[in-house]
Amino acid sequence: MTIQQPTSPDAPTLRREILHHLTYALGKDEKHASTYDWRMALSLALRDQVVDPWFASTRKTYAQKGKRVYYLSMEFLIGRLIEDVAVNLGMEDTARAAMEMLGQDYERVVADEPDAALGNGGLGRLAACFLDSLSTLGIAAHGYGIRYEHGLFEQHFENGAQIETAENWLAQRHAWEFERPEVRYEIGFGGYVSEEGGATEWHPADKVIASAYDTPVIGWKGKWANTLRLWGAKPTQLFDLASFNRGDYLGASQPEALARTISRVLYPDDTTNTGKELRLKQEYFFTSASIQDLIRRFLSEGLDLRTLADHVAIQLNDTHPAIAGPELVRILADEHGIEIDEAITIARGCLAYTNHTLLPEALERWPEGLFAHVLPRHYRIIALIQERHFADSGSPVRIIEHGEVKMGELAFVMAHQVNGVSALHSELVKETVFADLHKAYPGRIINQTNGITPRRWLYTCNPPLRNLLNTTIGTAWPADLAQLEKLESHADDAGFQADFLAAKQQNKAHLAAWLKERDGTVINPAAMFDVQIKRIHEYKRQLMNLLETVALWNDIRDNPAGNWTPRLKIFGGKAAPGYVVAKEIIHLINDVAKVINNDPATRDLLQIIYPANYNVTMAENLIPAADLSEQVSTAGKEASGTGNMKFALNGALTIGTLDGANVEIREHVGAENFFLFGLTAAEVVARRGEPDFSRRAIEASPHLPRVLGQIADGRFSPSDRHRYGGLVRRLYEHDYFLVSSDFDSYFATQRIVDAAFRDSVGWNRMAILNTARVGWFSSDRTIASYAKDIWGVSPRNT
Ligand code: F58
């Protein structure tokens, strides 16, 4: 059963509502309203439309006493919301018309919205896609996270080097949230634990308040809305009046400043376990608030805590909320008198854990002393969980070991199901990071291949293709992406081919205009748009792509009359501020771009651009315009990838390794429609065992010695000739990510790509088949699968 869709307003009505908000919420008249005012007024008018379905969904969930899903994530990389909401409500034309009636340029108003960048990369964006799908499928769910005051830093380039500045999305009013000052929980830190008469009690030394901010998340066709509840940190005592009266004004505001620190910034490190006390506090802060909140809701329904697992499914997005296990046990045992053993069983029945990485340096571990100091009660509970795990499984794997608390092991032991995010990744999780626990708990590790929401990643970001799909296969595909299969029968139809190509060209022209306006950059829309956008990391091998670009440049200069395919190399992505090597790679890309882009001999054939500050909005502009998708990670390192799915859906062909979800994408689109190269995960491991493997690969390559010589000799850094000496030396000596070993295979495959692109009809046909065959990668499929295999809930809207 679905909720009756309320009749949406027509354009004149919406226009009136926008004016109403402009006047009474913003306090502006039409004459003096800024773009910001119009944007707020439009957002508030759209938000009004979400409220009734939101209430109806909530009422229905309470009435049915069904199981609820709680998605705990340290990150939600949301992006802009105006179009997302308008599209889900089916009101995008109405919104545009209403703004036009008001004499406002809809695009300009939409573009005024800052990205909500409460995440670093794939993990955070996956959480945002999952929220969209949970609502679209009508699954009663809450997202829980942190309302960071400052989202992911803004990236600037100064002489080609990355500079970071604080992001400030809350500098203006946030249109979509509802503050809930009455929903607040105390969160304790430190202190000691007492045992009296069999009762264990934690006496924290410090406390902060977690205060709720709710954003409704509306699903497709406005049939269902869930809540994203983000926690902001506040002091238990707002203001120290005694200090103020003494004239100590700074001291008077200190409690507030200290508490707010907890939700102040998103940790920008997407690679390593930063091991900072503040991060541990952030994790406990939002996890404890979320667990307290869901227990309060559960008890308000008059249910018995012993049945918690029948009513509550808690998904841990990576180990960041892994403290949920001990916290749940603490509340059940210490606050509700349930035996520890039974509390552990109940908690495990509720909890499931998603692993997103095989990189050992990214697996969270906390120094035991720090952990016991910040969370003394949880530390003891973890020791009890460990005892129980030894007894249950006979496994020697420890959660607390060598002076560290290992969050991956904790999450695993406390979860009834653990999942990887692509077929290959899930197998590698079994074989590597959790091999021993897998033996102890066979069947616990399962796979849930990632997905992406087709609403944002096709319907909204790619209007030309959306319109073509609507006229070709009907309008059911946004909520049933498997319908894209119907395109297959049109793949050889010349009329459809022309329309598909025209849509791509329109997107390329749109991107060209966007870049011109944003950065003044001029690009050639006839070139192949070859795009690599993602966080900068050695394993993702932006460096290999860049070396290939230099090698190609050399070849074009050596043979200017050759049959070259014009290429535009587009890079986008941020490096963690402390990741020195990644920043060096960024600098090198910009340095190389400067030389190549100014070379008159190659100017019409090769160009490199690197627009600064890659974010969700930039991805929405780049992906529909891409011809070639670069998914070139060292096999065995990219857990899944989700950008790879977005590109294929929008008709870009992939050049990629057998890594993460590339493997499954290739199976779906067909090997003949995918440019594969490089070593497999097993070959990578074997290659690392060979003596001097990187030097040998470089010396055997027809390109690398020259390219690396140019870089090392300062050809691209004339003002500082030694800038890249270290980088080149490391490639010879410890090329852990096998850039040199895969280079020749990559270069050769790129030449196959060149030839394929020159056959415009053949390329376009492959692009059509990519779009037609990747419907499976919808996050609706992923969420339906979590619902069935992990949560035990059934979607309402299917
Ligand atoms: C990403 N992880 C994976 N982590 O790298 C990617 O393959 C996968 O598609 C995606 O998750 C979704 O499953 C990722 O983005 C982070 O950014 C963490 C942030 C916090 C610190 C540790 C890494």
Short mmCIF file of C-alpha atoms in Angstrom, two decimals, residues 251-712:
data_model
loop_
_atom_site.label_atom_id
_atom_site.label_comp_id
_atom_site.label_asym_id
_atom_site.label_seq_id
_atom_site.Cartn_x
_atom_site.Cartn_y
_atom_site.Cartn_z
CA GLY A 251 36.13 32.05 29.67
CA ALA A 252 32.38 32.56 29.88
CA SER A 253 31.86 31.10 26.39
CA GLN A 254 34.34 28.31 26.83
CA PRO A 255 31.84 25.55 27.67
CA GLU A 256 30.05 26.26 24.43
CA ALA A 257 33.22 26.42 22.36
CA LEU A 258 34.50 23.15 23.80
CA ALA A 259 31.27 21.26 23.24
CA ARG A 260 30.80 22.60 19.74
CA THR A 261 34.25 21.35 18.76
CA ILE A 262 32.79 17.86 18.55
CA SER A 263 30.52 18.64 15.62
CA ARG A 264 32.68 21.39 14.18
CA VAL A 265 34.54 19.71 11.32
CA LEU A 266 34.43 16.68 9.11
CA TYR A 267 37.71 14.78 9.29
CA PRO A 268 39.16 15.16 5.83
CA ASP A 269 41.23 12.03 5.91
CA ASP A 270 39.81 9.42 3.61
CA THR A 271 42.68 7.02 3.80
CA THR A 272 44.31 6.54 7.13
CA ASN A 273 43.08 5.96 10.61
CA THR A 274 43.87 9.38 12.02
CA GLY A 275 43.88 8.14 15.60
CA LYS A 276 42.79 11.44 17.09
CA GLU A 277 40.93 11.66 20.35
CA LEU A 278 38.49 14.13 18.85
CA ARG A 279 37.54 11.66 16.16
CA LEU A 280 36.85 8.96 18.73
CA LYS A 281 34.66 11.45 20.56
CA GLN A 282 32.81 12.33 17.36
CA GLU A 283 32.16 8.68 16.72
CA TYR A 284 30.86 8.01 20.20
CA PHE A 285 28.89 11.26 20.21
CA PHE A 286 26.73 10.51 17.20
CA THR A 287 26.50 6.79 17.82
CA SER A 288 25.36 7.16 21.42
CA ALA A 289 22.82 9.84 20.51
CA SER A 290 21.44 7.63 17.75
CA ILE A 291 21.20 4.53 19.95
CA GLN A 292 19.57 6.49 22.77
CA ASP A 293 17.12 7.97 20.27
CA LEU A 294 16.10 4.66 18.72
CA ILE A 295 15.66 3.07 22.14
CA ARG A 296 13.48 5.96 23.25
CA ARG A 297 11.36 5.53 20.13
CA PHE A 298 11.16 1.78 20.66
CA LEU A 299 10.11 2.12 24.30
CA SER A 300 7.54 4.77 23.39
CA GLU A 301 5.77 2.04 21.44
CA GLY A 302 5.38 0.02 24.62
CA LEU A 303 7.59 -2.83 23.45
CA ASP A 304 9.84 -5.14 25.47
CA LEU A 305 13.59 -4.56 24.95
CA ARG A 306 14.09 -8.30 24.67
CA THR A 307 12.33 -8.08 21.29
CA LEU A 308 14.48 -5.21 20.06
CA ALA A 309 16.01 -7.21 17.22
CA ASP A 310 12.54 -7.96 15.82
CA HIS A 311 11.87 -4.25 15.46
CA VAL A 312 15.21 -2.61 14.85
CA ALA A 313 17.92 -3.12 12.22
CA ILE A 314 21.05 -1.01 12.65
CA GLN A 315 23.46 -0.79 9.74
CA LEU A 316 26.99 0.41 10.53
CA ASN A 317 28.51 2.25 7.58
CA ASP A 318 32.10 1.16 8.12
CA THR A 319 33.59 0.92 11.60
CA HIS A 320 33.09 4.59 12.52
CA PRO A 321 29.89 3.77 14.43
CA ALA A 322 31.21 0.39 15.68
CA ILE A 323 30.94 1.63 19.25
CA ALA A 324 27.18 1.04 18.73
CA GLY A 325 27.70 -2.57 19.87
CA PRO A 326 29.10 -1.80 23.33
CA GLU A 327 26.84 1.23 23.68
CA LEU A 328 23.75 -0.83 23.05
CA VAL A 329 24.99 -3.46 25.51
CA ARG A 330 25.70 -0.73 28.08
CA ILE A 331 22.22 0.73 27.81
CA LEU A 332 20.49 -2.66 27.89
CA ALA A 333 22.57 -3.94 30.78
CA ASP A 334 23.39 -0.91 32.94
CA GLU A 335 20.24 1.09 32.36
CA HIS A 336 17.65 -1.64 31.84
CA GLY A 337 19.01 -4.47 33.95
CA ILE A 338 19.37 -7.06 31.19
CA GLU A 339 22.14 -9.65 31.75
CA ILE A 340 25.30 -8.78 29.78
CA ASP A 341 25.18 -12.05 27.88
CA GLU A 342 21.61 -11.55 26.80
CA ALA A 343 22.36 -7.91 26.00
CA ILE A 344 25.14 -9.01 23.66
CA THR A 345 22.78 -11.43 21.92
CA ILE A 346 20.10 -8.76 21.51
CA ALA A 347 22.62 -6.21 20.20
CA ARG A 348 24.05 -8.67 17.70
CA GLY A 349 20.57 -9.40 16.43
CA CYS A 350 20.17 -5.70 15.58
CA LEU A 351 23.60 -4.90 14.18
CA ALA A 352 25.18 -5.38 10.77
CA TYR A 353 28.42 -3.95 9.47
CA THR A 354 29.53 -2.84 6.02
CA ASN A 355 33.24 -2.90 5.24
CA HIS A 356 34.48 -0.43 2.60
CA THR A 357 38.20 -0.97 2.53
CA LEU A 358 40.96 -3.53 2.40
CA LEU A 359 43.70 -0.99 3.02
CA PRO A 360 45.14 -2.01 6.39
CA GLU A 361 46.03 1.60 7.22
CA ALA A 362 42.37 2.59 6.94
CA LEU A 363 41.12 0.04 9.48
CA GLU A 364 40.41 1.85 12.70
CA ARG A 365 42.39 1.00 15.81
CA TRP A 366 42.55 3.06 18.98
CA PRO A 367 45.35 3.08 21.52
CA GLU A 368 44.03 1.05 24.44
CA GLY A 369 44.96 3.71 27.00
CA LEU A 370 43.18 6.47 25.12
CA PHE A 371 40.12 4.34 24.58
CA ALA A 372 39.88 3.27 28.21
CA HIS A 373 40.32 6.90 29.26
CA VAL A 374 37.57 8.30 26.99
CA LEU A 375 35.15 5.37 27.27
CA PRO A 376 35.97 3.42 30.45
CA ARG A 377 32.68 1.53 30.62
CA HIS A 378 32.75 0.57 26.95
CA TYR A 379 36.30 -0.63 27.34
CA ARG A 380 35.20 -3.11 29.99
CA ILE A 381 32.20 -4.18 27.93
CA ILE A 382 34.47 -4.85 24.96
CA ALA A 383 36.56 -7.14 27.15
CA LEU A 384 33.35 -9.04 28.00
CA ILE A 385 32.36 -9.18 24.34
CA GLN A 386 35.79 -10.59 23.58
CA GLU A 387 35.37 -13.29 26.26
CA ARG A 388 32.00 -14.22 24.84
CA HIS A 389 33.49 -14.38 21.34
CA PHE A 390 36.27 -16.73 22.53
CA ALA A 391 33.68 -18.97 24.19
CA ASP A 392 31.27 -18.98 21.23
CA SER A 393 33.72 -19.50 18.43
CA GLY A 394 36.92 -20.88 19.91
CA SER A 395 38.65 -18.31 17.71
CA PRO A 396 41.88 -16.76 19.00
CA VAL A 397 41.20 -13.46 17.18
CA ARG A 398 41.32 -10.65 19.72
CA ILE A 399 39.48 -7.32 19.70
CA ILE A 400 41.95 -5.80 22.14
CA GLU A 401 45.47 -6.66 21.12
CA HIS A 402 48.99 -5.23 21.28
CA GLY A 403 47.76 -2.19 23.18
CA GLU A 404 45.03 -1.39 20.65
CA VAL A 405 41.25 -1.66 20.39
CA LYS A 406 40.49 -2.92 16.89
CA MET A 407 37.21 -1.54 15.60
CA GLY A 408 36.95 -3.85 12.58
CA GLU A 409 37.11 -6.93 14.81
CA LEU A 410 34.64 -5.33 17.22
CA ALA A 411 32.18 -4.51 14.45
CA PHE A 412 32.54 -8.00 13.00
CA VAL A 413 32.00 -9.85 16.27
CA MET A 414 28.97 -7.71 17.19
CA ALA A 415 27.27 -8.01 13.79
CA HIS A 416 24.98 -10.79 12.65
CA GLN A 417 25.99 -10.01 9.09
CA VAL A 418 29.09 -8.38 7.62
CA ASN A 419 29.13 -7.26 4.01
CA GLY A 420 31.59 -6.18 1.39
CA VAL A 421 30.56 -3.77 -1.37
CA SER A 422 31.34 -5.67 -4.58
CA ALA A 423 31.67 -9.35 -5.42
CA LEU A 424 35.46 -9.23 -5.65
CA HIS A 425 35.81 -7.11 -2.52
CA SER A 426 33.61 -9.43 -0.46
CA GLU A 427 35.74 -12.41 -1.48
CA LEU A 428 38.91 -10.52 -0.60
CA VAL A 429 37.42 -9.56 2.78
CA LYS A 430 37.04 -13.29 3.43
CA GLU A 431 40.58 -14.03 2.28
CA THR A 432 42.47 -11.11 3.79
CA VAL A 433 41.32 -8.63 6.47
CA PHE A 434 38.86 -10.98 8.17
CA ALA A 435 40.19 -14.39 7.11
CA ASP A 436 40.34 -15.78 10.66
CA LEU A 437 36.99 -14.37 11.72
CA HIS A 438 35.47 -15.71 8.51
CA LYS A 439 36.60 -19.19 9.54
CA ALA A 440 35.20 -18.69 13.02
CA TYR A 441 31.84 -17.41 11.74
CA PRO A 442 31.27 -18.98 8.32
CA GLY A 443 28.34 -17.42 6.48
CA ARG A 444 28.55 -14.11 8.32
CA ILE A 445 30.32 -12.32 5.45
CA ILE A 446 28.06 -11.69 2.49
CA ASN A 447 28.22 -9.42 -0.54
CA GLN A 448 26.07 -6.39 -1.33
CA THR A 449 27.34 -4.74 -4.48
CA ASN A 450 26.99 -0.95 -4.29
CA GLY A 451 24.56 1.02 -6.39
CA ILE A 452 23.70 4.60 -7.30
CA THR A 453 20.42 6.46 -7.35
CA PRO A 454 19.14 6.88 -10.92
CA ARG A 455 17.15 9.93 -9.86
CA ARG A 456 20.21 12.10 -9.19
CA TRP A 457 22.68 10.31 -11.45
CA LEU A 458 20.63 10.23 -14.62
CA TYR A 459 17.19 11.78 -14.36
CA THR A 460 18.35 15.05 -12.80
CA CYS A 461 21.89 15.46 -14.03
CA ASN A 462 21.29 14.41 -17.64
CA PRO A 463 18.11 16.03 -19.06
CA PRO A 464 18.88 15.26 -22.73
CA LEU A 465 19.25 11.53 -22.07
CA ARG A 466 16.35 11.50 -19.60
CA ASN A 467 14.05 12.95 -22.25
CA LEU A 468 15.27 10.50 -24.86
CA LEU A 469 14.68 7.57 -22.50
CA ASN A 470 11.20 8.80 -21.65
CA THR A 471 10.20 8.93 -25.30
CA THR A 472 11.91 5.64 -26.16
CA ILE A 473 11.13 3.25 -23.29
CA GLY A 474 8.49 5.06 -21.27
CA THR A 475 8.75 6.71 -17.88
CA ALA A 476 8.93 3.82 -15.43
CA TRP A 477 12.74 3.49 -15.55
CA PRO A 478 13.65 5.96 -12.76
CA ALA A 479 12.11 3.63 -10.18
CA ASP A 480 12.81 0.43 -12.08
CA LEU A 481 16.17 0.83 -13.73
CA ALA A 482 16.19 -2.70 -15.14
CA GLN A 483 13.82 -1.26 -17.76
CA LEU A 484 16.86 0.24 -19.47
CA GLU A 485 17.24 -3.21 -21.04
CA LYS A 486 14.55 -2.15 -23.45
CA LEU A 487 17.13 0.13 -25.08
CA GLU A 488 18.97 -2.89 -26.43
CA SER A 489 16.50 -3.31 -29.24
CA HIS A 490 17.20 0.29 -30.32
CA ALA A 491 20.99 -0.02 -30.29
CA ASP A 492 21.12 -0.61 -34.05
CA ASP A 493 18.41 1.83 -34.96
CA ALA A 494 20.03 4.74 -36.82
CA GLY A 495 17.45 7.26 -35.62
CA PHE A 496 17.93 6.33 -31.98
CA GLN A 497 21.70 6.30 -32.41
CA ALA A 498 21.60 9.84 -33.75
CA ASP A 499 19.46 10.97 -30.83
CA PHE A 500 21.72 9.28 -28.29
CA LEU A 501 24.79 10.91 -29.84
CA ALA A 502 23.04 14.28 -29.92
CA ALA A 503 22.26 13.97 -26.21
CA LYS A 504 25.94 13.34 -25.45
CA GLN A 505 26.95 16.30 -27.60
CA GLN A 506 24.46 18.53 -25.83
CA ASN A 507 25.98 17.49 -22.50
CA LYS A 508 29.47 18.17 -23.77
CA ALA A 509 28.44 21.63 -24.95
CA HIS A 510 26.77 22.26 -21.60
CA LEU A 511 29.94 21.26 -19.77
CA ALA A 512 32.02 23.50 -22.04
CA ALA A 513 29.77 26.44 -21.18
CA TRP A 514 29.86 25.60 -17.48
CA LEU A 515 33.67 25.48 -17.42
CA LYS A 516 33.94 28.68 -19.44
CA GLU A 517 31.69 30.49 -17.01
CA ARG A 518 33.26 28.98 -13.89
CA ASP A 519 36.99 29.15 -14.68
CA GLY A 520 37.25 30.83 -18.06
CA THR A 521 38.55 27.54 -19.46
CA VAL A 522 37.99 26.92 -23.17
CA ILE A 523 37.74 23.33 -24.36
CA ASN A 524 37.18 21.57 -27.67
CA PRO A 525 33.79 19.83 -27.59
CA ALA A 526 34.81 17.56 -30.46
CA ALA A 527 37.62 15.96 -28.43
CA MET A 528 37.18 12.74 -26.50
CA PHE A 529 36.30 13.71 -22.93
CA ASP A 530 38.45 11.40 -20.85
CA VAL A 531 37.56 11.81 -17.17
CA GLN A 532 39.10 10.69 -13.90
CA ILE A 533 37.26 12.13 -10.88
CA LYS A 534 37.68 10.76 -7.37
CA ARG A 535 39.82 11.35 -4.30
CA ILE A 536 43.51 11.55 -5.13
CA HIS A 537 45.22 8.43 -3.91
CA GLU A 538 48.20 6.40 -5.02
CA TYR A 539 46.09 3.26 -5.40
CA LYS A 540 43.64 5.05 -7.70
CA ARG A 541 46.61 5.82 -9.95
CA GLN A 542 45.92 9.30 -11.26
CA LEU A 543 49.70 9.29 -11.73
CA MET A 544 49.50 6.47 -14.28
CA ASN A 545 46.91 8.43 -16.24
CA LEU A 546 49.17 11.47 -16.18
CA LEU A 547 52.24 9.51 -17.31
CA GLU A 548 50.19 8.15 -20.18
CA THR A 549 49.25 11.72 -21.09
CA VAL A 550 52.92 12.75 -21.21
CA ALA A 551 53.81 9.67 -23.28
CA LEU A 552 51.03 10.51 -25.72
CA TRP A 553 52.24 14.10 -25.92
CA ASN A 554 55.72 12.86 -26.81
CA ASP A 555 54.32 10.60 -29.50
CA ILE A 556 52.23 13.38 -31.04
CA ARG A 557 55.25 15.69 -31.09
CA ASP A 558 57.39 12.98 -32.66
CA ASN A 559 54.82 12.34 -35.35
CA PRO A 560 52.61 15.39 -35.79
CA ALA A 561 51.12 14.05 -39.00
CA GLY A 562 49.85 10.84 -37.32
CA ASN A 563 46.20 9.91 -37.17
CA TRP A 564 45.56 11.23 -33.66
CA THR A 565 42.33 11.30 -31.76
CA PRO A 566 41.89 14.65 -29.99
CA ARG A 567 41.64 14.17 -26.25
CA LEU A 568 40.62 16.30 -23.36
CA LYS A 569 41.98 14.83 -20.14
CA ILE A 570 39.88 15.92 -17.20
CA PHE A 571 41.02 15.38 -13.64
CA GLY A 572 39.03 16.21 -10.54
CA GLY A 573 39.53 15.38 -6.89
CA LYS A 574 40.90 16.42 -3.54
CA ALA A 575 43.83 15.05 -1.56
CA ALA A 576 43.65 14.62 2.20
CA PRO A 577 45.52 17.66 3.58
CA GLY A 578 48.13 15.47 5.28
CA TYR A 579 48.68 13.12 2.35
CA VAL A 580 51.95 14.46 0.98
CA VAL A 581 52.33 12.11 -1.99
CA ALA A 582 48.77 12.77 -3.18
CA LYS A 583 49.46 16.49 -3.05
CA GLU A 584 52.61 16.00 -5.04
CA ILE A 585 50.57 14.21 -7.71
CA ILE A 586 48.13 17.14 -7.85
CA HIS A 587 50.99 19.56 -8.27
CA LEU A 588 52.47 17.46 -11.04
CA ILE A 589 49.14 17.25 -12.91
CA ASN A 590 48.88 21.04 -12.84
CA ASP A 591 52.51 21.49 -13.85
CA VAL A 592 52.19 19.10 -16.77
CA ALA A 593 48.92 20.76 -17.81
CA LYS A 594 50.63 24.13 -17.97
CA VAL A 595 53.31 22.91 -20.36
CA ILE A 596 51.15 20.71 -22.56
CA ASN A 597 48.28 23.17 -22.84
CA ASN A 598 50.70 25.83 -24.04
CA ASP A 599 52.39 23.71 -26.67
CA PRO A 600 51.26 24.97 -30.08
CA ALA A 601 52.38 21.67 -31.67
CA THR A 602 49.77 19.64 -29.80
CA ARG A 603 47.22 22.25 -28.81
CA ASP A 604 44.38 20.92 -30.97
CA LEU A 605 45.04 17.32 -30.03
CA LEU A 606 45.71 17.21 -26.33
CA GLN A 607 44.53 19.31 -23.43
CA ILE A 608 44.52 18.70 -19.66
CA ILE A 609 42.14 20.43 -17.31
CA TYR A 610 41.85 20.12 -13.57
CA PRO A 611 38.97 22.24 -12.27
CA ALA A 612 39.54 22.93 -8.58
CA ASN A 613 37.22 21.87 -5.76
CA TYR A 614 35.65 18.72 -7.13
CA ASN A 615 32.32 18.01 -5.43
CA VAL A 616 28.95 16.38 -6.08
CA THR A 617 27.78 19.29 -8.23
CA MET A 618 30.89 19.13 -10.39
CA ALA A 619 30.34 15.39 -10.82
CA GLU A 620 26.80 16.09 -12.00
CA ASN A 621 28.21 18.34 -14.71
CA LEU A 622 31.10 16.12 -15.76
CA ILE A 623 29.60 12.64 -15.81
CA PRO A 624 26.88 13.15 -18.45
CA ALA A 625 29.50 14.74 -20.74
CA ALA A 626 32.13 12.03 -20.41
CA ASP A 627 33.13 9.74 -23.25
CA LEU A 628 35.71 7.73 -21.34
CA SER A 629 35.64 6.76 -17.66
CA GLU A 630 39.00 6.11 -15.99
CA GLN A 631 38.71 3.30 -13.39
CA VAL A 632 42.33 2.29 -13.21
CA SER A 633 43.04 1.36 -9.59
CA THR A 634 45.58 -1.31 -8.69
CA ALA A 635 43.56 -4.54 -8.72
CA GLY A 636 42.50 -5.57 -5.24
CA LYS A 637 42.49 -2.06 -3.80
CA GLU A 638 39.24 -0.31 -4.82
CA ALA A 639 36.52 -1.89 -2.74
CA SER A 640 33.82 -1.14 -5.29
CA GLY A 641 33.74 2.30 -6.82
CA THR A 642 30.44 3.99 -7.56
CA GLY A 643 31.66 6.65 -10.00
CA ASN A 644 32.33 3.75 -12.37
CA MET A 645 28.57 2.98 -12.29
CA LYS A 646 27.54 6.62 -12.84
CA PHE A 647 29.68 6.93 -15.95
CA ALA A 648 28.47 3.71 -17.52
CA LEU A 649 24.86 4.67 -16.83
CA ASN A 650 25.40 7.95 -18.65
CA GLY A 651 26.91 6.24 -21.69
CA ALA A 652 30.65 6.62 -21.06
CA LEU A 653 32.88 3.65 -21.85
CA THR A 654 35.24 2.43 -19.18
CA ILE A 655 38.96 1.87 -19.36
CA GLY A 656 39.63 -0.15 -16.25
CA THR A 657 41.27 -2.90 -14.29
CA LEU A 658 39.60 -5.98 -12.86
CA ASP A 659 38.98 -4.24 -9.56
CA GLY A 660 35.96 -3.59 -7.34
CA ALA A 661 32.66 -3.34 -9.17
CA ASN A 662 34.47 -2.89 -12.51
CA VAL A 663 34.39 -6.68 -12.64
CA GLU A 664 30.61 -6.79 -12.42
CA ILE A 665 30.12 -3.77 -14.69
CA ARG A 666 32.16 -5.54 -17.35
CA GLU A 667 30.09 -8.70 -16.92
CA HIS A 668 26.91 -6.69 -17.37
CA VAL A 669 27.94 -4.52 -20.32
CA GLY A 670 29.87 -7.26 -22.08
CA ALA A 671 33.66 -7.60 -22.40
CA GLU A 672 33.49 -6.18 -25.92
CA ASN A 673 32.08 -2.91 -24.56
CA PHE A 674 34.71 -2.36 -21.87
CA PHE A 675 38.43 -1.55 -22.25
CA LEU A 676 40.21 -3.90 -19.88
CA PHE A 677 43.89 -3.79 -19.05
CA GLY A 678 46.33 -4.60 -16.29
CA LEU A 679 47.23 -7.21 -13.75
CA THR A 680 44.60 -9.09 -11.76
CA ALA A 681 44.48 -8.92 -7.96
CA ALA A 682 46.32 -12.25 -7.71
CA GLU A 683 48.94 -11.17 -10.26
CA VAL A 684 49.49 -7.94 -8.34
CA VAL A 685 50.35 -9.89 -5.21
CA ALA A 686 52.67 -12.21 -7.16
CA ARG A 687 54.37 -9.30 -8.94
CA ARG A 688 55.25 -7.60 -5.69
CA GLY A 689 57.22 -10.67 -4.76
CA GLU A 690 59.48 -10.37 -7.82
CA PRO A 691 62.84 -8.72 -7.24
CA ASP A 692 63.22 -5.18 -8.58
CA PHE A 693 59.90 -5.47 -10.40
CA SER A 694 59.34 -1.76 -10.91
CA ARG A 695 62.79 -0.90 -12.28
CA ARG A 696 62.50 -3.82 -14.66
CA ALA A 697 59.07 -2.69 -15.84
CA ILE A 698 60.31 0.85 -16.40
CA GLU A 699 63.38 -0.24 -18.30
CA ALA A 700 61.37 -2.61 -20.48
CA SER A 701 58.85 0.08 -21.39
CA PRO A 702 59.19 1.95 -24.69
CA HIS A 703 57.78 5.09 -22.98
CA LEU A 704 58.50 5.23 -19.29
CA PRO A 705 62.25 5.95 -19.21
CA ARG A 706 61.71 9.02 -21.37
CA VAL A 707 58.61 10.26 -19.55
CA LEU A 708 60.14 9.76 -16.11
CA GLY A 709 63.35 11.39 -17.31
CA GLN A 710 61.43 14.47 -18.42
CA ILE A 711 59.64 14.72 -15.08
CA ALA A 712 62.78 14.12 -13.03
#
